[in-house]
PDB file of C-alpha atoms in Angstrom:
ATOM      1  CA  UNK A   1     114.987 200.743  82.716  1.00  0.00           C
ATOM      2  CA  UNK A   2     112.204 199.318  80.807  1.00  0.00           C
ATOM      3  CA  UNK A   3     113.021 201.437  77.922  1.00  0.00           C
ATOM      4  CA  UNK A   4     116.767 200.184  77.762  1.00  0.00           C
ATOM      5  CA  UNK A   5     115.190 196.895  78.095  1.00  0.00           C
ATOM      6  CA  UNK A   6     112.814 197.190  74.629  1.00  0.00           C
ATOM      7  CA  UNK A   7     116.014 199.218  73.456  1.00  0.00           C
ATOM      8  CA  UNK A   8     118.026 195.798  73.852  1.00  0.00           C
ATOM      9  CA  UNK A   9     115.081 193.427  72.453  1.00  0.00           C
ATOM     10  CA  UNK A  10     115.230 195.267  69.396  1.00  0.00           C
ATOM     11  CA  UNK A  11     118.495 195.527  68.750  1.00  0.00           C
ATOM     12  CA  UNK A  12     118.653 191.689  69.328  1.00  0.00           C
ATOM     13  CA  UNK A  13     116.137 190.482  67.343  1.00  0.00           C
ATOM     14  CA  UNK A  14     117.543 192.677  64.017  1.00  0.00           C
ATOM     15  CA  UNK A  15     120.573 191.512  64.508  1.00  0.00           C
ATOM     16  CA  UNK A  16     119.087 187.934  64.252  1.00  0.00           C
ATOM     17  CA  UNK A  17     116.826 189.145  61.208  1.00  0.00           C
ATOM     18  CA  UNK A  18     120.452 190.530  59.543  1.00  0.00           C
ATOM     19  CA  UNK A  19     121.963 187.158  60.509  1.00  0.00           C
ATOM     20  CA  UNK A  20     119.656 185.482  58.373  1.00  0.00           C
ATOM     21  CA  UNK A  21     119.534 187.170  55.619  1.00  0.00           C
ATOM     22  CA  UNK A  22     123.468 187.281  55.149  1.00  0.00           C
ATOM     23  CA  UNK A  23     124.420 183.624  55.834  1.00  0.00           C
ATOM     24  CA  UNK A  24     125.673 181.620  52.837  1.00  0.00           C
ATOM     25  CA  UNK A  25     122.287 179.853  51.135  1.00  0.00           C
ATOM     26  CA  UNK A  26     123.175 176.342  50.938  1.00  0.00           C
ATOM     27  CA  UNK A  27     124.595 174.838  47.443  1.00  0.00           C
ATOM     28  CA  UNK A  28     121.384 172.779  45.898  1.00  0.00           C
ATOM     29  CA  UNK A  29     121.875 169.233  46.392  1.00  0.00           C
ATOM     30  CA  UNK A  30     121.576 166.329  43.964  1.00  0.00           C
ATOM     31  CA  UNK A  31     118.352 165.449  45.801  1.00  0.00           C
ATOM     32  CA  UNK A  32     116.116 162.742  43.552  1.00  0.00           C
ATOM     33  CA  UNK A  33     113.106 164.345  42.284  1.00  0.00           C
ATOM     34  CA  UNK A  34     110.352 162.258  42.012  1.00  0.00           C
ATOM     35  CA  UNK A  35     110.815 162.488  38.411  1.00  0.00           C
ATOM     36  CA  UNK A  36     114.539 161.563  38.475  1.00  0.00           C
ATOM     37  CA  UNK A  37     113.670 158.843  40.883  1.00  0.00           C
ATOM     38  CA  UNK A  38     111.590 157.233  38.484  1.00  0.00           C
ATOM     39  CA  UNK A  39     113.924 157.587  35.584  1.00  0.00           C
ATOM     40  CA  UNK A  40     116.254 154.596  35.925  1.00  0.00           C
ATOM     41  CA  UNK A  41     112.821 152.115  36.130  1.00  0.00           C
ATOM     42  CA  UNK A  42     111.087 153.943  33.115  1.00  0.00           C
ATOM     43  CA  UNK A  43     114.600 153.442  30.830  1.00  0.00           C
ATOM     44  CA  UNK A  44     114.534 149.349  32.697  1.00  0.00           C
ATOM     45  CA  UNK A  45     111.205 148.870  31.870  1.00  0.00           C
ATOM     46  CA  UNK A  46     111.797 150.554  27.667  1.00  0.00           C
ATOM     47  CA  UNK A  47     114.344 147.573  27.846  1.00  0.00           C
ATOM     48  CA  UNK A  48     112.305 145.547  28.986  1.00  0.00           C
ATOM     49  CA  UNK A  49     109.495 146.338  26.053  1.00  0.00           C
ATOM     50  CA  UNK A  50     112.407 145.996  23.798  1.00  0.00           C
ATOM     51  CA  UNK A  51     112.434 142.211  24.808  1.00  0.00           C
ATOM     52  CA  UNK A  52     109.863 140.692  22.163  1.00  0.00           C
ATOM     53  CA  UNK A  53     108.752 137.785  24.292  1.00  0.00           C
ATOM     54  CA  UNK A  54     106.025 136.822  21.802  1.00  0.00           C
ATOM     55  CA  UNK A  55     108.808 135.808  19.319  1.00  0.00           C
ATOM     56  CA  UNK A  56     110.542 133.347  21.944  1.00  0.00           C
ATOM     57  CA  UNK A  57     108.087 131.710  22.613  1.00  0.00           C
ATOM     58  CA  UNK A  58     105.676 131.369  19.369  1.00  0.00           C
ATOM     59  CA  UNK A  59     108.276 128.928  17.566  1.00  0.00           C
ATOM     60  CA  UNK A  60     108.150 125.770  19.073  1.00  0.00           C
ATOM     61  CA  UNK A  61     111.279 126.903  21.347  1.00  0.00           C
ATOM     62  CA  UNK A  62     108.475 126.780  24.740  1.00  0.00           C
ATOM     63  CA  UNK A  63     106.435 123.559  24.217  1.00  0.00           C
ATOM     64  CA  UNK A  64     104.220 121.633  26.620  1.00  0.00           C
ATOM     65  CA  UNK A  65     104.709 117.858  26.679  1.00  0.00           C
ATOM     66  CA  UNK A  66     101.394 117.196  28.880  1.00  0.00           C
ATOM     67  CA  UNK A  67      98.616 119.223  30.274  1.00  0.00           C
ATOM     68  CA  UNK A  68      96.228 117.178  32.686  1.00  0.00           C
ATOM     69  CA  UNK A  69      93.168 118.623  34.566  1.00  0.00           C
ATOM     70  CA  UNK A  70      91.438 117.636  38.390  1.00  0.00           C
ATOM     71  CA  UNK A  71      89.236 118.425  41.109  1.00  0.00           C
ATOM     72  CA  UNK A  72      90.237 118.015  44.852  1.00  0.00           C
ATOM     73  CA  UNK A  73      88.546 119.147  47.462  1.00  0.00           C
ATOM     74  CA  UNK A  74      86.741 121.119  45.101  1.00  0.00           C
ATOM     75  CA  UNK A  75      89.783 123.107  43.693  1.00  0.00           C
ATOM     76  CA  UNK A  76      90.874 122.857  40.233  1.00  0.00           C
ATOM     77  CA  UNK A  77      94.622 121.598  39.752  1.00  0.00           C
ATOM     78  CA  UNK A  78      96.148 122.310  36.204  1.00  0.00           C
ATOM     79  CA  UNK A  79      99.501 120.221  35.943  1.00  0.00           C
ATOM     80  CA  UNK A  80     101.464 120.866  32.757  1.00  0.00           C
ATOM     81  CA  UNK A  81     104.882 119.542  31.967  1.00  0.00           C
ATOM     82  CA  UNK A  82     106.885 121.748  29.283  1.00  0.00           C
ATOM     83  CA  UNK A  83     110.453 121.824  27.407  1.00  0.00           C
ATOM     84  CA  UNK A  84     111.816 124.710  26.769  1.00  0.00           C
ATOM     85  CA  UNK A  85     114.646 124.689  24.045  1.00  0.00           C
ATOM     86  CA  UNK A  86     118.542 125.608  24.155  1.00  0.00           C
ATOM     87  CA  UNK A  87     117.715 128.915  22.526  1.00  0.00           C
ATOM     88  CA  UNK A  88     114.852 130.066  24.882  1.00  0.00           C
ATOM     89  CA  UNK A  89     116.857 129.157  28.370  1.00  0.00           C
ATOM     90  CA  UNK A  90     120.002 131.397  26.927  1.00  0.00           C
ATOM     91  CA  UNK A  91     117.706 134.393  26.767  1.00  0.00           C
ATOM     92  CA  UNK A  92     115.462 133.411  29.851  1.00  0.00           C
ATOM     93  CA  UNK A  93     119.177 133.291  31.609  1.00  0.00           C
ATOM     94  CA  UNK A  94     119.767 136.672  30.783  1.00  0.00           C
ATOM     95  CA  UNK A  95     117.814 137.513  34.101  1.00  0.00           C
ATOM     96  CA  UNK A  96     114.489 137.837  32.927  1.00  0.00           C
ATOM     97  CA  UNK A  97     111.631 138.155  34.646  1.00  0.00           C
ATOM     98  CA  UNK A  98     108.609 136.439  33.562  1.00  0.00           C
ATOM     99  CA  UNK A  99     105.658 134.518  34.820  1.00  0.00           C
ATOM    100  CA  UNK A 100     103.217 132.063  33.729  1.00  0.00           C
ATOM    101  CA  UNK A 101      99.205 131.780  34.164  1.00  0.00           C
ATOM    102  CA  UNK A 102      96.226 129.898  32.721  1.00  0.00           C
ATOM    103  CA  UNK A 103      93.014 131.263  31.065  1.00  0.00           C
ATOM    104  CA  UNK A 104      89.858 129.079  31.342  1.00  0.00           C
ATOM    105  CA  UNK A 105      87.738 127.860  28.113  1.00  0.00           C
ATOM    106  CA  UNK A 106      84.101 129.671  28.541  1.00  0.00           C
ATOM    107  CA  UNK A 107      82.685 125.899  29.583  1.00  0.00           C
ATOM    108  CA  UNK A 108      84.477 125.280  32.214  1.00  0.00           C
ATOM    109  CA  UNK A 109      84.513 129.308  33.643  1.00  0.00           C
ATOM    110  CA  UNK A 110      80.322 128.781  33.370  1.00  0.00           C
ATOM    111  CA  UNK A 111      80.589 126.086  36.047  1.00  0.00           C
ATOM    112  CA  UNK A 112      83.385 126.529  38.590  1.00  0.00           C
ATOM    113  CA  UNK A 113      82.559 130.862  38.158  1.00  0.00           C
ATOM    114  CA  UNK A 114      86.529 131.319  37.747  1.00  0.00           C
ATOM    115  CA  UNK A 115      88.184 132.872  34.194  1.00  0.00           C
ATOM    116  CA  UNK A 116      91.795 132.453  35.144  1.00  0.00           C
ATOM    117  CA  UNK A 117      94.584 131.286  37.379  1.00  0.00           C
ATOM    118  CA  UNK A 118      96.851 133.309  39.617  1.00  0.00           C
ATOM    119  CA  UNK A 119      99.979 133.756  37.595  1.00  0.00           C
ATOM    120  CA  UNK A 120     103.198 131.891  38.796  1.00  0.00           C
ATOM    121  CA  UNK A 121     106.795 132.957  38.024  1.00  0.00           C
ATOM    122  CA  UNK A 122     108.445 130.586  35.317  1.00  0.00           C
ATOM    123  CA  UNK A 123     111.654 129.403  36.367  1.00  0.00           C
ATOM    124  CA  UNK A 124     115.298 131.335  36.317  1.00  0.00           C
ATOM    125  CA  UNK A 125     118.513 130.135  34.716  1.00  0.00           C
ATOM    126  CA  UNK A 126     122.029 130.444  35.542  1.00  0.00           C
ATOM    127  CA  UNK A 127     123.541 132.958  33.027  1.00  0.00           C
ATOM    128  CA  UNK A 128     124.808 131.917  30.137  1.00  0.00           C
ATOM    129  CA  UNK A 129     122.631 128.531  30.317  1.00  0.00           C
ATOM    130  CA  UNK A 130     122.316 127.348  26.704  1.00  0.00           C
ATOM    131  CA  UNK A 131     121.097 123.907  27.334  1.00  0.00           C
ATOM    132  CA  UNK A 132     117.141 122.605  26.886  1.00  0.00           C
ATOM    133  CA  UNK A 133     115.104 121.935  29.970  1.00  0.00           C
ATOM    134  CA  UNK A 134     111.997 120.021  30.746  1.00  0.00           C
ATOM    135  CA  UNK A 135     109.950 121.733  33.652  1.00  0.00           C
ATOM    136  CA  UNK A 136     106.507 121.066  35.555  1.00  0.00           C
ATOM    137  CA  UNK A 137     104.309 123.597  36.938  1.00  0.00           C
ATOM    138  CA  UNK A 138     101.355 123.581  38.786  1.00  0.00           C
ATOM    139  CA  UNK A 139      98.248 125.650  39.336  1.00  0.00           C
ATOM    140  CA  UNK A 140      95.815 125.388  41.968  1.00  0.00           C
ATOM    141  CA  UNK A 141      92.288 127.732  41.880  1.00  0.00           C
ATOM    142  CA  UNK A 142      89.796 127.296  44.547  1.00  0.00           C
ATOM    143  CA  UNK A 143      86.605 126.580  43.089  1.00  0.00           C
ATOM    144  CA  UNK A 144      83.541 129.096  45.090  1.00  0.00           C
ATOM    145  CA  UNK A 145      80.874 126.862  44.305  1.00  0.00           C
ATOM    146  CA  UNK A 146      80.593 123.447  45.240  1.00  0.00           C
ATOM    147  CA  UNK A 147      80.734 121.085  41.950  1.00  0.00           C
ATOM    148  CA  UNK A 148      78.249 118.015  41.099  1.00  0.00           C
ATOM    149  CA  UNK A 149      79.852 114.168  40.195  1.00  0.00           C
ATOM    150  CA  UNK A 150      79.217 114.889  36.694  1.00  0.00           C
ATOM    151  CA  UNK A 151      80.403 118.231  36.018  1.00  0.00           C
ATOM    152  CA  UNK A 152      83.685 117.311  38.194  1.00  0.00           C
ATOM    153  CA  UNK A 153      83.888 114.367  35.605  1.00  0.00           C
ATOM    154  CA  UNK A 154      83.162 116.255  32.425  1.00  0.00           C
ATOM    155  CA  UNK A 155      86.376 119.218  33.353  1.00  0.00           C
ATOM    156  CA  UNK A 156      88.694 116.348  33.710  1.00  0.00           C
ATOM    157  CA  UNK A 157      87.638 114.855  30.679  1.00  0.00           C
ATOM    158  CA  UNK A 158      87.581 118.065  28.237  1.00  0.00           C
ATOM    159  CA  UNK A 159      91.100 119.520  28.038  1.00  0.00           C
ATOM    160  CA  UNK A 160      90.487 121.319  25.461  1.00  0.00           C
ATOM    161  CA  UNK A 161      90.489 125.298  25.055  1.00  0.00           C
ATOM    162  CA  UNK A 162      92.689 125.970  28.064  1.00  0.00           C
ATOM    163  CA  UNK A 163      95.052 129.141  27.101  1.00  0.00           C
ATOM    164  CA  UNK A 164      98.890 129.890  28.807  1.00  0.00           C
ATOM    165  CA  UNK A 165      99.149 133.099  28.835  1.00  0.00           C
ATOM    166  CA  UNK A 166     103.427 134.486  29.295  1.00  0.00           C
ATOM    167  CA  UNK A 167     103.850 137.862  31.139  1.00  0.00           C
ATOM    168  CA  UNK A 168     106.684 140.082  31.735  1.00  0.00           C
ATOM    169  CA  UNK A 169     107.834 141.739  34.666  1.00  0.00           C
ATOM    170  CA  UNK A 170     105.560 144.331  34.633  1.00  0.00           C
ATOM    171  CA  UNK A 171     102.120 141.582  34.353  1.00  0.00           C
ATOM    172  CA  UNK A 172     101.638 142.670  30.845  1.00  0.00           C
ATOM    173  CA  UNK A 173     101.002 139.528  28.688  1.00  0.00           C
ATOM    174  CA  UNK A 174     103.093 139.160  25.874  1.00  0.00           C
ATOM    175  CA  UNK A 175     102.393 135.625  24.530  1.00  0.00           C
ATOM    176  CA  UNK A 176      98.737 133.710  24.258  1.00  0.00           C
ATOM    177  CA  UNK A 177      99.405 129.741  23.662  1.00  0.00           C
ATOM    178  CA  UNK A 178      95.895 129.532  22.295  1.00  0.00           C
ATOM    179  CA  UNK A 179      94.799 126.036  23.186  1.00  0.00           C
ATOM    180  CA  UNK A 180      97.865 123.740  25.625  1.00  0.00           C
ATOM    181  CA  UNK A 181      96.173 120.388  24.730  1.00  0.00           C
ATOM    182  CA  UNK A 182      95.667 120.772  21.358  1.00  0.00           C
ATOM    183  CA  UNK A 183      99.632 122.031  21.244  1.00  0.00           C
ATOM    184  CA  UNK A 184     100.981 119.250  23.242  1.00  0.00           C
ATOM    185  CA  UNK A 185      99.560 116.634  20.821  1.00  0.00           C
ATOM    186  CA  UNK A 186     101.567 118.067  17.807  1.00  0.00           C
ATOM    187  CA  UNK A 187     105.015 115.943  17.826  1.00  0.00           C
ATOM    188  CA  UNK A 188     106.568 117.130  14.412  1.00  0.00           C
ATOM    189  CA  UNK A 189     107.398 120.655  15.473  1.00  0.00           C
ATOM    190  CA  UNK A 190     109.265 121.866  12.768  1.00  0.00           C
ATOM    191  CA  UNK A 191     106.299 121.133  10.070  1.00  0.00           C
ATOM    192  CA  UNK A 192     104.065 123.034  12.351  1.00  0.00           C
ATOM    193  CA  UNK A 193     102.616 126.915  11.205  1.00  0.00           C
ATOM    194  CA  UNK A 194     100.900 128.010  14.717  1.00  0.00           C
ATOM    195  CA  UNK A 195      98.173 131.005  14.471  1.00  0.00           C
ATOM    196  CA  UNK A 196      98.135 131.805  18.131  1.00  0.00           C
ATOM    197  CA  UNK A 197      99.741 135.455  17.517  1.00  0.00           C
ATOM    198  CA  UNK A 198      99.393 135.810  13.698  1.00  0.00           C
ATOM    199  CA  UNK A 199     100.917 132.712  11.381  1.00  0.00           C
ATOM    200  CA  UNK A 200     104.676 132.387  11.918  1.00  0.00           C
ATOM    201  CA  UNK A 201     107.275 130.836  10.081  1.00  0.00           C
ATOM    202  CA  UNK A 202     108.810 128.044  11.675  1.00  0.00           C
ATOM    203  CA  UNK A 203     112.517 127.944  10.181  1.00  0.00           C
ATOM    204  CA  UNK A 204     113.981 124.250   9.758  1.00  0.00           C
TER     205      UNK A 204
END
């Protein structure tokens, strides 16, 4: 009995074993590598290096009409107000992303210890927008260290040296506005050579 028994065991499991090895080995699927998967983002973000930002925003077509500086409750609040130009809001409209930060002058990182703002997203357009647009934007930092009367008084009365940096999707910055002050003073626009990025041409 025991012998028929290991007789049918072994019978059973080779028949399993033969099973196996004869059924139909599934067709490979179109399953996303991790390379694939990361295909469509790497060709977006090519486009995305294809957009020269630096160039649409170097000519006078991004320009800030005031930049003011305070201390509250011992944060730093950077309020600028800026127009961008017809041109500029048809290619921001194309549904780019893009955001907007603030790099401090070395006097003012020496006494409130901070070198930059967060970065903020800049504003979206509907598509196909082709008209100018005056926006606002505020940053506020909190400031680690507490601030004296006189230092709070000397930050919001130097404006000077305060950079806006542009980034793209991806945080990489693409445009340095080398000093927002000294920009926002300059009225006659198309007389103006800037040197922020290299001098540019600014065609009439």
């Amino acid at each position: 009995m025991k012998k028929i028994l290991a007789c049918l065991i072994l019978l059973t499991a080779i028949t399993g074993c033969s099973k196996e090895e004869n059924a139909p080995v599934p067709k490979e699927q179109n399953v996303p590598t991790a390379e694939t998967a990361a295909k469509p983002q790497k060709e977006e973000l090519t486009l995305q290096q294809q957009l020269d930002f630096g160039k649409r925003f170097d000519q006078f077509d991004f320009h800030p009409r005031s930049f003011e500086v305070h201390i509250k409750e011992n944060k730093i609040v950077l309020d600028m107000d800026y127009h961008l130009n017809g041109k500029l809001v048809k290619f921001l409209s194309q549904g780019i992303d893009y955001s907007f930060g603030i790099g401090f002058p070395d006097e003012v990182m020496e006494v409130t210890s901070l070198e930059q703002t967060s970065a903020q997203p800049g504003p979206s357009f509907k598509k196909g927008d082709s008209e100018g647009k005056e926006r606002h934007i505020q940053f506020v930092e909190e400031i680690p260290n507490k601030l004296t009367k006189p230092q709070i008084k000397e930050l919001e009365k130097n404006l000077g040296g305060y950079q806006l940096v542009v980034l793209n999707r991806e945080n990489d910055v693409v445009y340095i506005l080398d000093d927002i002050y000294e920009r926002q003073k300059q009225k006659d626009l198309s007389k103006v050579l800037q040197e922020d990025l290299g001098k540019v041409r600014i065609e009439e």
